[in-house]
JSON list of C-alpha atoms in Angstrom, two decimals:
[
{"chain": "A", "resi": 221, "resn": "UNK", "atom": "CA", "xyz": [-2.23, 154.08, 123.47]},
{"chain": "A", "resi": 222, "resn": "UNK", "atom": "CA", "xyz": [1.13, 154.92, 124.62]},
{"chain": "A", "resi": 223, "resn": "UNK", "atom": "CA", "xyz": [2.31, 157.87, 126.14]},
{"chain": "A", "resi": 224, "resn": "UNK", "atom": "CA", "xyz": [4.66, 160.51, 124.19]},
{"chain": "A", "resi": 225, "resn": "UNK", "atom": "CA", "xyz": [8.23, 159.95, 126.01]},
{"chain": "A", "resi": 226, "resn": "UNK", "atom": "CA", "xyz": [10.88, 161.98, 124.83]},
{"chain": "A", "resi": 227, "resn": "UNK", "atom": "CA", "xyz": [14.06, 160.14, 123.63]},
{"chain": "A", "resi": 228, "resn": "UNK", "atom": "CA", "xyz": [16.47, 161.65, 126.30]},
{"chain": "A", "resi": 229, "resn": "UNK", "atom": "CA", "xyz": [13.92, 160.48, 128.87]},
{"chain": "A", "resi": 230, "resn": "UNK", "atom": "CA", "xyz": [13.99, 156.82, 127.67]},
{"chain": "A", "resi": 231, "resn": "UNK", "atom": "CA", "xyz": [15.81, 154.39, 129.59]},
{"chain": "A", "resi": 232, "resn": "UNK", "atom": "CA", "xyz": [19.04, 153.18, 128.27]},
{"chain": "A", "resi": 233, "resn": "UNK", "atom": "CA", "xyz": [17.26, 149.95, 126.90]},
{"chain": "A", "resi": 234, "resn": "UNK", "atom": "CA", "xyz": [14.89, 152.17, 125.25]},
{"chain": "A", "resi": 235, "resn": "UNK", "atom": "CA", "xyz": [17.29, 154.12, 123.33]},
{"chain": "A", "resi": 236, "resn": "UNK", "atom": "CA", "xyz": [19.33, 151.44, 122.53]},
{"chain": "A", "resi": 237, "resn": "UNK", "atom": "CA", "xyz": [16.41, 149.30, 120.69]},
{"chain": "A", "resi": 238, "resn": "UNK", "atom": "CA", "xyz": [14.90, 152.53, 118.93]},
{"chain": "A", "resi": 239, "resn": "UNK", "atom": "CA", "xyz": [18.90, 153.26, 117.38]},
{"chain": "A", "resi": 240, "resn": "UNK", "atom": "CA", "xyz": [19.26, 149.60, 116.85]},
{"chain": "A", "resi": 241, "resn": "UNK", "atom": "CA", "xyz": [16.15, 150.32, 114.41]},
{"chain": "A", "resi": 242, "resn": "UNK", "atom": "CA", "xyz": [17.64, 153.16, 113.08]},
{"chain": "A", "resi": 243, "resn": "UNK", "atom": "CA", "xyz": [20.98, 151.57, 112.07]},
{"chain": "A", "resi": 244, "resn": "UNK", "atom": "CA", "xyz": [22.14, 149.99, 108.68]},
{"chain": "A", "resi": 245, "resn": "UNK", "atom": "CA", "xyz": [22.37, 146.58, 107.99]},
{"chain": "A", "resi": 246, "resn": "UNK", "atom": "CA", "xyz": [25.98, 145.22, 106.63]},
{"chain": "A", "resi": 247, "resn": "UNK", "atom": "CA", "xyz": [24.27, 141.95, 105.27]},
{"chain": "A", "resi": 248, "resn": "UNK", "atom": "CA", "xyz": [26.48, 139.55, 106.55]},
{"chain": "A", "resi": 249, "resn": "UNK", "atom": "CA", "xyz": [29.81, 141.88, 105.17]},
{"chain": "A", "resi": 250, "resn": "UNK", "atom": "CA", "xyz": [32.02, 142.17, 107.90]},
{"chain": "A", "resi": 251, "resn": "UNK", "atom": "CA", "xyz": [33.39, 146.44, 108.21]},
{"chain": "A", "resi": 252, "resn": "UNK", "atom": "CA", "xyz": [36.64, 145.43, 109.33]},
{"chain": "A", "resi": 253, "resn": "UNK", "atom": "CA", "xyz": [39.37, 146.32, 107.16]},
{"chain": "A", "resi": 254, "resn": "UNK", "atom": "CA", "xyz": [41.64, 142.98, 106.43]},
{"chain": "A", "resi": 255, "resn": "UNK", "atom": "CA", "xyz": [44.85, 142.94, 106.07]},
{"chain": "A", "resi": 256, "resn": "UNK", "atom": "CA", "xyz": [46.83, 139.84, 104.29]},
{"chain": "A", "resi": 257, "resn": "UNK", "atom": "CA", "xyz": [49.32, 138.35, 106.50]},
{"chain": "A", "resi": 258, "resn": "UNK", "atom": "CA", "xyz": [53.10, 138.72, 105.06]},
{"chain": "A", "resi": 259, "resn": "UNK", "atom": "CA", "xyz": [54.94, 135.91, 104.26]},
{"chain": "A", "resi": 260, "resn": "UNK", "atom": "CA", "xyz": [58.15, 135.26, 106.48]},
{"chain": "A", "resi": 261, "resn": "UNK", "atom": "CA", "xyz": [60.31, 135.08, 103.30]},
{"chain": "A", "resi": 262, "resn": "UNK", "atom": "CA", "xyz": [60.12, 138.47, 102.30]},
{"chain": "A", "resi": 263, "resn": "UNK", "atom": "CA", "xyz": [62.43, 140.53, 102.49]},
{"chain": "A", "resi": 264, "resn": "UNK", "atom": "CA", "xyz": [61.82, 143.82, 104.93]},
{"chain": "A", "resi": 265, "resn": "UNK", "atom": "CA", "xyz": [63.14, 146.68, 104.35]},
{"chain": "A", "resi": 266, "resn": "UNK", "atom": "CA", "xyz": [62.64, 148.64, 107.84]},
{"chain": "A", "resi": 267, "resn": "UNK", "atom": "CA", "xyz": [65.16, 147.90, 110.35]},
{"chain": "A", "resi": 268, "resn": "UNK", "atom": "CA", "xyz": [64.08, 145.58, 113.09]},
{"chain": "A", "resi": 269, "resn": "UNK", "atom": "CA", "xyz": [64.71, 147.78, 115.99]},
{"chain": "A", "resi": 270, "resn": "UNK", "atom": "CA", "xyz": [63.76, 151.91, 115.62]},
{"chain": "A", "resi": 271, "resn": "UNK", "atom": "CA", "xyz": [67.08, 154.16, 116.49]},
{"chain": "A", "resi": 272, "resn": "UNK", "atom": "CA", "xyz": [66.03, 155.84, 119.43]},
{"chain": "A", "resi": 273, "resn": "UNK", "atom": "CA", "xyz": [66.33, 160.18, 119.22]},
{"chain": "A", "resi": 274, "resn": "UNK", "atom": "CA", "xyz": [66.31, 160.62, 122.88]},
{"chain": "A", "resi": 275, "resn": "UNK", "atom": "CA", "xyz": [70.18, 160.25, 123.35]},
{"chain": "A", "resi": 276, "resn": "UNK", "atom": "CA", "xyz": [71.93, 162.17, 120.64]}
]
């Protein structure tokens, strides 16, 4: 039988593998937000370059 170690005396491999366990799975859905690319022919209404403040 193993001996009682407390968590903040495990090594780092330890820890990591015991809050590996302890995460969620995402079944195969990636978290990342996605964005859909723009087409080039759109129109844009911001203005290419921002006016700078500094100099007025």
């Amino acid at each position: 039988m193993d001996k009682f170690v407390p968590f903040d005396k495990m090594s780092k491999k330890e820890q990591k593998k015991i809050n590996g366990e302890k995460r969620r799975d995402w079944n195969g859905i990636d978290p990342v937000t996605k964005v859909v690319p723009e087409s080039k022919k759109v129109y844009k209404r911001k203005p290419k370059h921002q006016k700078d403040d500094w100099d007025e």
